[in-house]
mmCIF file of C-alpha atoms in Angstrom:
data_model
loop_
_atom_site.group_PDB
_atom_site.id
_atom_site.type_symbol
_atom_site.label_atom_id
_atom_site.label_comp_id
_atom_site.label_asym_id
_atom_site.label_seq_id
_atom_site.Cartn_x
_atom_site.Cartn_y
_atom_site.Cartn_z
ATOM 1 C CA UNK O 1 -41.183 -38.646 17.804
ATOM 2 C CA UNK O 2 -40.171 -35.461 15.913
ATOM 3 C CA UNK O 3 -39.943 -37.345 12.643
ATOM 4 C CA UNK O 4 -43.456 -38.711 13.157
ATOM 5 C CA UNK O 5 -44.782 -35.207 13.703
ATOM 6 C CA UNK O 6 -42.935 -33.958 10.617
ATOM 7 C CA UNK O 7 -44.588 -36.578 8.419
ATOM 8 C CA UNK O 8 -48.018 -35.738 9.852
ATOM 9 C CA UNK O 9 -47.730 -32.009 9.320
ATOM 10 C CA UNK O 10 -46.072 -32.294 5.901
ATOM 11 C CA UNK O 11 -49.444 -33.213 4.413
ATOM 12 C CA UNK O 12 -50.905 -29.711 4.968
ATOM 13 C CA UNK O 13 -48.003 -27.339 5.821
ATOM 14 C CA UNK O 14 -45.185 -25.539 3.980
ATOM 15 C CA UNK O 15 -41.509 -26.449 3.962
ATOM 16 C CA UNK O 16 -40.889 -23.732 6.578
ATOM 17 C CA UNK O 17 -42.622 -25.847 9.192
ATOM 18 C CA UNK O 18 -40.575 -28.886 8.186
ATOM 19 C CA UNK O 19 -37.269 -27.006 8.590
ATOM 20 C CA UNK O 20 -38.267 -25.819 12.062
ATOM 21 C CA UNK O 21 -39.565 -29.158 13.253
ATOM 22 C CA UNK O 22 -36.588 -31.206 12.104
ATOM 23 C CA UNK O 23 -34.167 -28.855 13.884
ATOM 24 C CA UNK O 24 -33.171 -30.269 17.290
ATOM 25 C CA UNK O 25 -34.431 -28.510 20.419
ATOM 26 C CA UNK O 26 -33.003 -24.975 20.781
ATOM 27 C CA UNK O 27 -31.439 -25.435 24.171
ATOM 28 C CA UNK O 28 -29.293 -28.386 23.149
ATOM 29 C CA UNK O 29 -27.026 -26.749 20.481
ATOM 30 C CA UNK O 30 -25.165 -23.555 19.801
ATOM 31 C CA UNK O 31 -27.024 -21.432 17.264
ATOM 32 C CA UNK O 32 -23.785 -19.952 15.869
ATOM 33 C CA UNK O 33 -20.740 -22.060 14.963
ATOM 34 C CA UNK O 34 -18.152 -19.986 16.839
ATOM 35 C CA UNK O 35 -20.063 -19.718 20.036
ATOM 36 C CA UNK O 36 -18.089 -22.592 21.561
ATOM 37 C CA UNK O 37 -14.887 -20.531 21.187
ATOM 38 C CA UNK O 38 -16.259 -17.968 23.574
ATOM 39 C CA UNK O 39 -15.979 -14.218 23.193
ATOM 40 C CA UNK O 40 -14.865 -12.576 26.428
ATOM 41 C CA UNK O 41 -16.155 -9.199 25.242
ATOM 42 C CA UNK O 42 -19.752 -10.352 25.134
ATOM 43 C CA UNK O 43 -21.869 -11.497 28.044
ATOM 44 C CA UNK O 44 -24.481 -13.246 25.901
ATOM 45 C CA UNK O 45 -24.598 -15.133 22.622
ATOM 46 C CA UNK O 46 -24.466 -14.833 19.657
ATOM 47 C CA UNK O 47 -20.673 -14.753 19.533
ATOM 48 C CA UNK O 48 -20.555 -14.338 15.769
ATOM 49 C CA UNK O 49 -22.756 -12.830 13.130
ATOM 50 C CA UNK O 50 -23.692 -15.587 10.671
ATOM 51 C CA UNK O 51 -24.212 -12.936 7.963
ATOM 52 C CA UNK O 52 -20.863 -11.155 8.563
ATOM 53 C CA UNK O 53 -19.533 -9.850 5.253
ATOM 54 C CA UNK O 54 -16.688 -11.530 3.419
ATOM 55 C CA UNK O 55 -14.191 -10.219 0.903
ATOM 56 C CA UNK O 56 -16.181 -11.778 -1.919
ATOM 57 C CA UNK O 57 -19.210 -9.661 -0.964
ATOM 58 C CA UNK O 58 -17.438 -6.407 -1.677
ATOM 59 C CA UNK O 59 -17.347 -6.725 -5.446
ATOM 60 C CA UNK O 60 -13.627 -6.660 -6.176
ATOM 61 C CA UNK O 61 -12.762 -8.639 -9.315
ATOM 62 C CA UNK O 62 -10.780 -11.823 -8.582
ATOM 63 C CA UNK O 63 -7.779 -10.501 -10.491
ATOM 64 C CA UNK O 64 -7.564 -7.643 -8.014
ATOM 65 C CA UNK O 65 -7.704 -9.789 -4.896
ATOM 66 C CA UNK O 66 -5.429 -12.627 -5.935
ATOM 67 C CA UNK O 67 -1.711 -12.374 -5.351
ATOM 68 C CA UNK O 68 0.802 -12.605 -8.172
ATOM 69 C CA UNK O 69 4.163 -14.031 -7.053
ATOM 70 C CA UNK O 70 5.717 -13.395 -10.484
ATOM 71 C CA UNK O 71 4.848 -9.729 -10.315
ATOM 72 C CA UNK O 72 6.222 -9.556 -6.777
ATOM 73 C CA UNK O 73 9.475 -11.153 -7.948
ATOM 74 C CA UNK O 74 9.700 -8.570 -10.733
ATOM 75 C CA UNK O 75 9.146 -5.751 -8.249
ATOM 76 C CA UNK O 76 11.779 -7.213 -5.927
ATOM 77 C CA UNK O 77 14.297 -7.377 -8.776
ATOM 78 C CA UNK O 78 13.445 -3.842 -9.845
ATOM 79 C CA UNK O 79 13.851 -2.441 -6.327
ATOM 80 C CA UNK O 80 17.104 -4.334 -5.805
ATOM 81 C CA UNK O 81 18.640 -2.914 -8.972
ATOM 82 C CA UNK O 82 17.406 0.605 -8.316
ATOM 83 C CA UNK O 83 18.847 0.516 -4.795
ATOM 84 C CA UNK O 84 22.220 -0.357 -6.311
ATOM 85 C CA UNK O 85 21.675 2.437 -8.849
ATOM 86 C CA UNK O 86 21.040 4.865 -5.984
ATOM 87 C CA UNK O 87 24.107 3.822 -3.995
ATOM 88 C CA UNK O 88 26.443 3.822 -6.987
ATOM 89 C CA UNK O 89 25.046 7.173 -8.070
ATOM 90 C CA UNK O 90 25.945 8.660 -4.706
ATOM 91 C CA UNK O 91 29.395 7.084 -4.768
ATOM 92 C CA UNK O 92 29.989 8.530 -8.269
ATOM 93 C CA UNK O 93 29.546 12.073 -6.965
ATOM 94 C CA UNK O 94 32.867 11.819 -5.111
ATOM 95 C CA UNK O 95 35.176 11.294 -8.115
ATOM 96 C CA UNK O 96 32.907 13.579 -10.165
ATOM 97 C CA UNK O 97 33.432 16.454 -7.743
ATOM 98 C CA UNK O 98 37.148 15.700 -7.620
ATOM 99 C CA UNK O 99 37.292 15.715 -11.432
ATOM 100 C CA UNK O 100 35.548 19.075 -11.631
ATOM 101 C CA UNK O 101 37.847 20.595 -8.980
ATOM 102 C CA UNK O 102 41.061 19.304 -10.582
ATOM 103 C CA UNK O 103 39.806 20.489 -13.969
ATOM 104 C CA UNK O 104 40.298 24.068 -12.827
ATOM 105 C CA UNK O 105 44.046 23.428 -12.598
ATOM 106 C CA UNK O 106 44.400 21.070 -15.572
ATOM 107 C CA UNK O 107 44.817 23.771 -18.219
ATOM 108 C CA UNK O 108 48.354 24.731 -17.242
ATOM 109 C CA UNK O 109 50.883 26.175 -19.665
ATOM 110 C CA UNK O 110 53.371 23.317 -19.466
ATOM 111 C CA UNK O 111 53.017 20.324 -21.775
ATOM 112 C CA UNK O 112 53.364 17.921 -18.907
ATOM 113 C CA UNK O 113 51.131 18.427 -15.869
ATOM 114 C CA UNK O 114 50.540 16.186 -12.909
ATOM 115 C CA UNK O 115 47.251 17.918 -12.324
ATOM 116 C CA UNK O 116 46.198 17.241 -15.906
ATOM 117 C CA UNK O 117 47.049 13.566 -15.502
ATOM 118 C CA UNK O 118 45.201 13.443 -12.203
ATOM 119 C CA UNK O 119 42.197 15.161 -13.781
ATOM 120 C CA UNK O 120 42.189 12.623 -16.603
ATOM 121 C CA UNK O 121 42.471 9.683 -14.204
ATOM 122 C CA UNK O 122 39.647 10.955 -12.023
ATOM 123 C CA UNK O 123 37.564 11.542 -15.132
ATOM 124 C CA UNK O 124 38.113 7.941 -16.181
ATOM 125 C CA UNK O 125 37.066 6.655 -12.758
ATOM 126 C CA UNK O 126 33.998 8.892 -12.861
ATOM 127 C CA UNK O 127 33.085 7.613 -16.292
ATOM 128 C CA UNK O 128 33.419 3.987 -15.252
ATOM 129 C CA UNK O 129 31.267 4.450 -12.155
ATOM 130 C CA UNK O 130 28.770 6.579 -14.068
ATOM 131 C CA UNK O 131 28.078 3.965 -16.737
ATOM 132 C CA UNK O 132 27.884 1.202 -14.143
ATOM 133 C CA UNK O 133 25.308 3.305 -12.302
ATOM 134 C CA UNK O 134 23.387 3.856 -15.512
ATOM 135 C CA UNK O 135 23.375 0.118 -16.244
ATOM 136 C CA UNK O 136 21.393 -0.670 -13.089
ATOM 137 C CA UNK O 137 18.790 1.901 -13.983
ATOM 138 C CA UNK O 138 18.446 1.063 -17.652
ATOM 139 C CA UNK O 139 18.179 -2.684 -17.099
ATOM 140 C CA UNK O 140 15.964 -2.641 -13.991
ATOM 141 C CA UNK O 141 12.683 -4.424 -14.876
ATOM 142 C CA UNK O 142 9.874 -2.188 -16.028
ATOM 143 C CA UNK O 143 6.349 -2.578 -14.681
ATOM 144 C CA UNK O 144 3.946 -2.639 -17.629
ATOM 145 C CA UNK O 145 1.170 -0.085 -17.560
ATOM 146 C CA UNK O 146 2.935 2.317 -15.204
ATOM 147 C CA UNK O 147 2.664 5.974 -16.119
ATOM 148 C CA UNK O 148 5.648 8.017 -14.959
ATOM 149 C CA UNK O 149 4.469 10.758 -12.582
ATOM 150 C CA UNK O 150 6.056 13.108 -10.074
ATOM 151 C CA UNK O 151 9.631 14.324 -9.623
ATOM 152 C CA UNK O 152 10.967 11.078 -11.041
ATOM 153 C CA UNK O 153 10.061 12.567 -14.430
ATOM 154 C CA UNK O 154 12.655 15.289 -13.896
ATOM 155 C CA UNK O 155 15.203 12.702 -12.771
ATOM 156 C CA UNK O 156 14.654 10.704 -15.960
ATOM 157 C CA UNK O 157 14.656 13.788 -18.184
ATOM 158 C CA UNK O 158 17.991 14.988 -16.796
ATOM 159 C CA UNK O 159 19.560 11.731 -17.931
ATOM 160 C CA UNK O 160 19.217 13.062 -21.477
ATOM 161 C CA UNK O 161 21.605 15.868 -20.506
ATOM 162 C CA UNK O 162 24.209 14.194 -18.282
ATOM 163 C CA UNK O 163 24.168 10.967 -20.316
ATOM 164 C CA UNK O 164 25.354 12.478 -23.602
ATOM 165 C CA UNK O 165 27.478 14.852 -21.533
ATOM 166 C CA UNK O 166 29.366 11.957 -19.951
ATOM 167 C CA UNK O 167 30.142 10.638 -23.428
ATOM 168 C CA UNK O 168 31.079 13.980 -24.986
ATOM 169 C CA UNK O 169 33.120 15.346 -22.067
ATOM 170 C CA UNK O 170 35.851 12.655 -22.099
ATOM 171 C CA UNK O 171 36.008 12.783 -25.909
ATOM 172 C CA UNK O 172 36.579 16.541 -25.858
ATOM 173 C CA UNK O 173 38.873 16.073 -22.880
ATOM 174 C CA UNK O 174 41.030 13.586 -24.783
ATOM 175 C CA UNK O 175 41.258 16.033 -27.693
ATOM 176 C CA UNK O 176 42.256 18.824 -25.321
ATOM 177 C CA UNK O 177 44.784 16.560 -23.601
ATOM 178 C CA UNK O 178 46.460 15.746 -26.909
ATOM 179 C CA UNK O 179 46.584 19.384 -27.966
ATOM 180 C CA UNK O 180 48.082 20.392 -24.627
ATOM 181 C CA UNK O 181 50.603 17.555 -24.745
ATOM 182 C CA UNK O 182 51.775 18.839 -28.154
ATOM 183 C CA UNK O 183 52.169 22.302 -26.692
ATOM 184 C CA UNK O 184 49.277 23.693 -28.638
ATOM 185 C CA UNK O 185 46.704 26.103 -27.390
ATOM 186 C CA UNK O 186 43.391 24.328 -26.924
ATOM 187 C CA UNK O 187 41.212 25.148 -29.900
ATOM 188 C CA UNK O 188 38.205 23.919 -31.860
ATOM 189 C CA UNK O 189 35.732 21.521 -30.313
ATOM 190 C CA UNK O 190 38.205 20.681 -27.565
ATOM 191 C CA UNK O 191 37.758 24.162 -26.151
ATOM 192 C CA UNK O 192 34.188 23.176 -25.195
ATOM 193 C CA UNK O 193 35.433 20.440 -22.894
ATOM 194 C CA UNK O 194 35.190 22.585 -19.767
ATOM 195 C CA UNK O 195 31.734 23.978 -20.491
ATOM 196 C CA UNK O 196 30.332 20.578 -21.419
ATOM 197 C CA UNK O 197 31.873 19.145 -18.259
ATOM 198 C CA UNK O 198 30.309 21.784 -16.022
ATOM 199 C CA UNK O 199 26.864 21.365 -17.609
ATOM 200 C CA UNK O 200 27.132 17.599 -17.252
ATOM 201 C CA UNK O 201 28.081 17.837 -13.586
ATOM 202 C CA UNK O 202 25.302 20.326 -12.869
ATOM 203 C CA UNK O 203 22.695 18.113 -14.533
ATOM 204 C CA UNK O 204 23.987 15.145 -12.563
ATOM 205 C CA UNK O 205 23.736 17.022 -9.269
ATOM 206 C CA UNK O 206 20.227 18.188 -10.097
ATOM 207 C CA UNK O 207 19.244 14.616 -10.943
ATOM 208 C CA UNK O 208 20.270 13.519 -7.451
ATOM 209 C CA UNK O 209 18.466 16.457 -5.870
ATOM 210 C CA UNK O 210 15.276 15.651 -7.796
ATOM 211 C CA UNK O 211 14.863 12.340 -5.966
ATOM 212 C CA UNK O 212 16.218 13.559 -2.636
ATOM 213 C CA UNK O 213 14.230 16.702 -1.996
ATOM 214 C CA UNK O 214 10.681 17.825 -2.689
ATOM 215 C CA UNK O 215 10.396 20.879 -4.907
ATOM 216 C CA UNK P 1 -53.780 -35.321 20.305
ATOM 217 C CA UNK P 2 -52.475 -34.024 17.019
ATOM 218 C CA UNK P 3 -54.357 -30.765 17.520
ATOM 219 C CA UNK P 4 -52.588 -30.172 20.821
ATOM 220 C CA UNK P 5 -49.246 -30.817 19.175
ATOM 221 C CA UNK P 6 -49.877 -28.981 15.907
ATOM 222 C CA UNK P 7 -51.246 -25.739 17.355
ATOM 223 C CA UNK P 8 -48.028 -24.660 19.126
ATOM 224 C CA UNK P 9 -46.092 -25.674 16.037
ATOM 225 C CA UNK P 10 -48.284 -23.449 13.881
ATOM 226 C CA UNK P 11 -47.374 -20.601 16.197
ATOM 227 C CA UNK P 12 -43.680 -21.452 15.942
ATOM 228 C CA UNK P 13 -42.953 -19.491 12.751
ATOM 229 C CA UNK P 14 -44.395 -16.369 14.352
ATOM 230 C CA UNK P 15 -42.272 -16.945 17.418
ATOM 231 C CA UNK P 16 -39.278 -17.534 15.174
ATOM 232 C CA UNK P 17 -39.815 -14.235 13.403
ATOM 233 C CA UNK P 18 -40.055 -12.315 16.693
ATOM 234 C CA UNK P 19 -36.846 -13.950 17.983
ATOM 235 C CA UNK P 20 -34.743 -12.886 14.934
ATOM 236 C CA UNK P 21 -35.059 -9.241 13.973
ATOM 237 C CA UNK P 22 -34.231 -8.252 10.381
ATOM 238 C CA UNK P 23 -30.518 -7.473 9.851
ATOM 239 C CA UNK P 24 -29.438 -3.935 9.055
ATOM 240 C CA UNK P 25 -26.802 -3.474 6.386
ATOM 241 C CA UNK P 26 -24.328 -0.678 5.766
ATOM 242 C CA UNK P 27 -22.486 0.026 2.526
ATOM 243 C CA UNK P 28 -19.412 2.181 2.147
ATOM 244 C CA UNK P 29 -20.295 5.013 -0.220
ATOM 245 C CA UNK P 30 -17.166 7.161 -0.162
ATOM 246 C CA UNK P 31 -13.777 6.856 1.426
ATOM 247 C CA UNK P 32 -10.451 8.596 1.680
ATOM 248 C CA UNK P 33 -7.587 6.621 3.169
ATOM 249 C CA UNK P 34 -4.282 8.439 3.624
ATOM 250 C CA UNK P 35 -1.058 6.913 4.854
ATOM 251 C CA UNK P 36 1.758 9.110 6.129
ATOM 252 C CA UNK P 37 5.436 8.197 6.081
ATOM 253 C CA UNK P 38 8.174 10.406 7.526
ATOM 254 C CA UNK P 39 11.770 10.800 6.422
ATOM 255 C CA UNK P 40 14.159 13.633 7.384
ATOM 256 C CA UNK P 41 14.151 14.809 3.753
ATOM 257 C CA UNK P 42 10.618 13.825 2.771
ATOM 258 C CA UNK P 43 7.142 13.797 4.227
ATOM 259 C CA UNK P 44 5.080 11.488 2.080
ATOM 260 C CA UNK P 45 1.371 10.861 1.922
ATOM 261 C CA UNK P 46 -0.396 8.335 -0.244
ATOM 262 C CA UNK P 47 -4.125 8.571 -0.835
ATOM 263 C CA UNK P 48 -6.685 6.008 -1.933
ATOM 264 C CA UNK P 49 -10.351 6.439 -2.722
ATOM 265 C CA UNK P 50 -10.816 2.840 -3.836
ATOM 266 C CA UNK P 51 -11.943 1.194 -0.615
ATOM 267 C CA UNK P 52 -15.094 -0.906 -0.534
ATOM 268 C CA UNK P 53 -16.899 -1.915 2.585
ATOM 269 C CA UNK P 54 -19.919 -3.597 3.997
ATOM 270 C CA UNK P 55 -21.436 -3.869 7.447
ATOM 271 C CA UNK P 56 -24.058 -6.278 8.713
ATOM 272 C CA UNK P 57 -25.821 -5.705 12.027
ATOM 273 C CA UNK P 58 -27.314 -8.612 13.869
ATOM 274 C CA UNK P 59 -28.577 -8.903 17.422
ATOM 275 C CA UNK P 60 -27.216 -5.524 18.471
ATOM 276 C CA UNK P 61 -23.751 -5.919 16.969
ATOM 277 C CA UNK P 62 -22.417 -4.832 13.609
ATOM 278 C CA UNK P 63 -19.626 -6.598 11.749
ATOM 279 C CA UNK P 64 -17.774 -4.400 9.287
ATOM 280 C CA UNK P 65 -15.393 -5.406 6.535
ATOM 281 C CA UNK P 66 -13.418 -2.820 4.565
ATOM 282 C CA UNK P 67 -10.908 -3.679 1.854
ATOM 283 C CA UNK P 68 -8.717 -1.488 -0.327
ATOM 284 C CA UNK P 69 -6.184 -2.462 -3.029
ATOM 285 C CA UNK P 70 -2.609 -1.623 -2.081
ATOM 286 C CA UNK P 71 -2.011 -0.472 -5.661
ATOM 287 C CA UNK P 72 -4.680 2.200 -5.341
ATOM 288 C CA UNK P 73 -2.611 4.395 -3.028
ATOM 289 C CA UNK P 74 -1.196 7.353 -4.925
ATOM 290 C CA UNK P 75 1.626 9.456 -3.457
ATOM 291 C CA UNK P 76 2.035 11.561 -6.582
ATOM 292 C CA UNK P 77 5.260 9.830 -7.626
ATOM 293 C CA UNK P 78 5.038 6.649 -9.678
ATOM 294 C CA UNK P 79 8.541 5.516 -8.685
ATOM 295 C CA UNK P 80 7.740 5.889 -4.990
ATOM 296 C CA UNK P 81 4.437 4.055 -5.428
ATOM 297 C CA UNK P 82 6.173 1.126 -7.120
ATOM 298 C CA UNK P 83 8.721 0.950 -4.306
ATOM 299 C CA UNK P 84 5.882 1.035 -1.815
ATOM 300 C CA UNK P 85 4.186 -1.802 -3.647
ATOM 301 C CA UNK P 86 7.390 -3.831 -3.517
ATOM 302 C CA UNK P 87 8.184 -3.066 0.124
ATOM 303 C CA UNK P 88 4.659 -3.967 1.274
ATOM 304 C CA UNK P 89 4.584 -7.156 -0.830
ATOM 305 C CA UNK P 90 1.587 -5.609 -2.570
ATOM 306 C CA UNK P 91 1.783 -7.841 -5.619
ATOM 307 C CA UNK P 92 1.683 -10.976 -3.465
ATOM 308 C CA UNK P 93 -0.870 -9.604 -0.977
ATOM 309 C CA UNK P 94 -2.816 -7.084 -3.036
ATOM 310 C CA UNK P 95 -5.481 -6.095 -0.516
ATOM 311 C CA UNK P 96 -5.567 -4.313 2.823
ATOM 312 C CA UNK P 97 -8.459 -5.842 4.781
ATOM 313 C CA UNK P 98 -9.902 -4.323 7.928
ATOM 314 C CA UNK P 99 -12.406 -6.091 10.176
ATOM 315 C CA UNK P 100 -14.149 -4.639 13.159
ATOM 316 C CA UNK P 101 -17.245 -5.116 15.264
ATOM 317 C CA UNK P 102 -19.116 -2.295 16.957
ATOM 318 C CA UNK P 103 -22.410 -2.015 18.822
ATOM 319 C CA UNK P 104 -25.349 -1.249 16.567
ATOM 320 C CA UNK P 105 -26.166 1.900 18.528
ATOM 321 C CA UNK P 106 -22.718 3.350 17.792
ATOM 322 C CA UNK P 107 -24.236 5.264 14.895
ATOM 323 C CA UNK P 108 -26.082 7.358 17.453
ATOM 324 C CA UNK P 109 -22.851 8.361 19.244
ATOM 325 C CA UNK P 110 -20.420 11.113 18.293
ATOM 326 C CA UNK P 111 -17.405 8.992 19.175
ATOM 327 C CA UNK P 112 -16.836 5.253 18.961
ATOM 328 C CA UNK P 113 -13.826 3.216 19.965
ATOM 329 C CA UNK P 114 -13.287 0.161 17.815
ATOM 330 C CA UNK P 115 -11.000 -2.832 17.953
ATOM 331 C CA UNK P 116 -9.547 -3.335 14.500
ATOM 332 C CA UNK P 117 -8.033 -6.378 12.851
ATOM 333 C CA UNK P 118 -5.945 -5.393 9.828
ATOM 334 C CA UNK P 119 -4.494 -7.737 7.243
ATOM 335 C CA UNK P 120 -1.712 -6.116 5.221
ATOM 336 C CA UNK P 121 1.511 -7.262 3.588
ATOM 337 C CA UNK P 122 0.736 -10.841 4.533
ATOM 338 C CA UNK P 123 0.551 -10.026 8.253
ATOM 339 C CA UNK P 124 -2.311 -9.475 10.679
ATOM 340 C CA UNK P 125 -2.217 -6.770 13.320
ATOM 341 C CA UNK P 126 -4.718 -5.838 16.013
ATOM 342 C CA UNK P 127 -5.398 -2.299 17.151
ATOM 343 C CA UNK P 128 -7.453 -1.871 20.299
ATOM 344 C CA UNK P 129 -9.809 0.968 21.107
ATOM 345 C CA UNK P 130 -9.064 3.155 18.104
ATOM 346 C CA UNK P 131 -11.205 6.302 18.413
ATOM 347 C CA UNK P 132 -13.390 7.366 15.512
ATOM 348 C CA UNK P 133 -15.610 10.396 15.234
ATOM 349 C CA UNK P 134 -19.149 9.698 14.058
ATOM 350 C CA UNK P 135 -21.270 12.304 12.332
ATOM 351 C CA UNK P 136 -24.776 11.540 11.113
ATOM 352 C CA UNK P 137 -25.763 13.351 7.923
ATOM 353 C CA UNK P 138 -29.247 12.355 6.908
ATOM 354 C CA UNK P 139 -29.191 8.699 5.990
ATOM 355 C CA UNK P 140 -25.399 8.677 5.892
ATOM 356 C CA UNK P 141 -22.949 8.204 8.708
ATOM 357 C CA UNK P 142 -19.548 9.859 8.321
ATOM 358 C CA UNK P 143 -16.720 8.267 10.266
ATOM 359 C CA UNK P 144 -13.217 9.677 10.610
ATOM 360 C CA UNK P 145 -10.169 8.739 12.605
ATOM 361 C CA UNK P 146 -6.517 7.746 12.500
ATOM 362 C CA UNK P 147 -5.213 4.208 12.789
ATOM 363 C CA UNK P 148 -1.852 4.219 14.613
ATOM 364 C CA UNK P 149 -0.193 1.699 12.301
ATOM 365 C CA UNK P 150 3.545 1.124 12.204
ATOM 366 C CA UNK P 151 5.787 -0.393 9.563
ATOM 367 C CA UNK P 152 7.125 -3.008 11.957
ATOM 368 C CA UNK P 153 3.600 -4.233 12.805
ATOM 369 C CA UNK P 154 3.476 -5.755 9.339
ATOM 370 C CA UNK P 155 7.109 -6.871 9.170
ATOM 371 C CA UNK P 156 7.920 -4.442 6.364
ATOM 372 C CA UNK P 157 11.559 -3.540 5.723
ATOM 373 C CA UNK P 158 11.605 0.234 6.188
ATOM 374 C CA UNK P 159 12.421 2.012 2.922
ATOM 375 C CA UNK P 160 15.413 4.332 2.970
ATOM 376 C CA UNK P 161 16.662 7.353 1.103
ATOM 377 C CA UNK P 162 20.325 8.388 1.120
ATOM 378 C CA UNK P 163 20.890 5.506 3.543
ATOM 379 C CA UNK P 164 18.459 6.988 6.078
ATOM 380 C CA UNK P 165 15.405 4.837 6.836
ATOM 381 C CA UNK P 166 11.891 6.223 7.180
ATOM 382 C CA UNK P 167 10.299 6.440 10.611
ATOM 383 C CA UNK P 168 8.470 3.396 11.927
ATOM 384 C CA UNK P 169 5.213 5.278 12.490
ATOM 385 C CA UNK P 170 2.840 5.028 9.547
ATOM 386 C CA UNK P 171 -0.461 6.564 10.689
ATOM 387 C CA UNK P 172 -3.417 6.027 8.366
ATOM 388 C CA UNK P 173 -6.090 8.702 8.276
ATOM 389 C CA UNK P 174 -9.532 7.261 7.547
ATOM 390 C CA UNK P 175 -12.572 9.180 6.326
ATOM 391 C CA UNK P 176 -15.616 7.179 5.321
ATOM 392 C CA UNK P 177 -19.253 7.741 4.455
ATOM 393 C CA UNK P 178 -21.577 4.820 5.138
ATOM 394 C CA UNK P 179 -25.108 4.410 3.844
ATOM 395 C CA UNK P 180 -27.619 2.387 5.834
ATOM 396 C CA UNK P 181 -29.881 -0.070 3.988
#
């Protein structure tokens, strides 16, 4: 019956009339797809807004809304290595402090000194832990396009002080050790071992503080 | 016979127009979203102004959708932001999406309580009756409030510093300006 009416009216009406006539009677269907699910917060239909916005309506470029598992894996690897870097860095402070403390007693007058040997051993342990710590930072994946901002800049800059310091300090320390073992007074470059050591330790401590506290 | 049948049908479009009022639309003009994370040694806030949103009102109810890229939050420290991106799985799920529905006359109130559905870090969380202040300024509506989000709601491993984890509470302060169209 409805189809017969549609054909009759189509001869002198617009397509709007056709769309309305061919739609089944209003009372027999739900006007909105989700109405059958029921919305307990509403007493009357419609349960859903057919023109409700979607993410595509907002204008974000697809590259910004689509996930990137490879980038996530890179971030995971980076965070994993930097967490190890953080833990090892904290562990390294223990032998470093012990090395600095024993250094005060290492310059004794005798050619053989237990304290000097202990200081050297602790320095070696500190050096080994230090370079292992540095490895996890240097080889952690970089994220392209990231501009370094904030206190992390200070942390990275201090590495240019304690890094060379951790190379120079044991070299000067070995020179001083040899001179002392021969009964000589420490002289020349070896006499800078203590000062270089203190500066290195201070820079290291400040590097830890720069990522621990806000200033 | 055809006249009796056609005449009501000719009136039908007019009836159809009266039964479906024109939809009102809202567009997010400005926004400031601020998350807050607490640690004994650090209080951190990350801010984003990159949210986009749209609202469509129909039959007395308005559906709103707001989305913001996770990467857009800036805490002032690039290292912290990259860790945040990793911890929140922001590369895999790059967008925070918020959906809500409020009565159309809410714009006339000074306070509205909204039920929010938030998609973040690959998880969906619901927040019921979150209060927002509403201030009308000319043709704009300014909405502000705080979403009481937590890290555990989205199954995020809490970041830690010096082996101490951050607090679970991660409130998000929302300030938005909507323009009606």
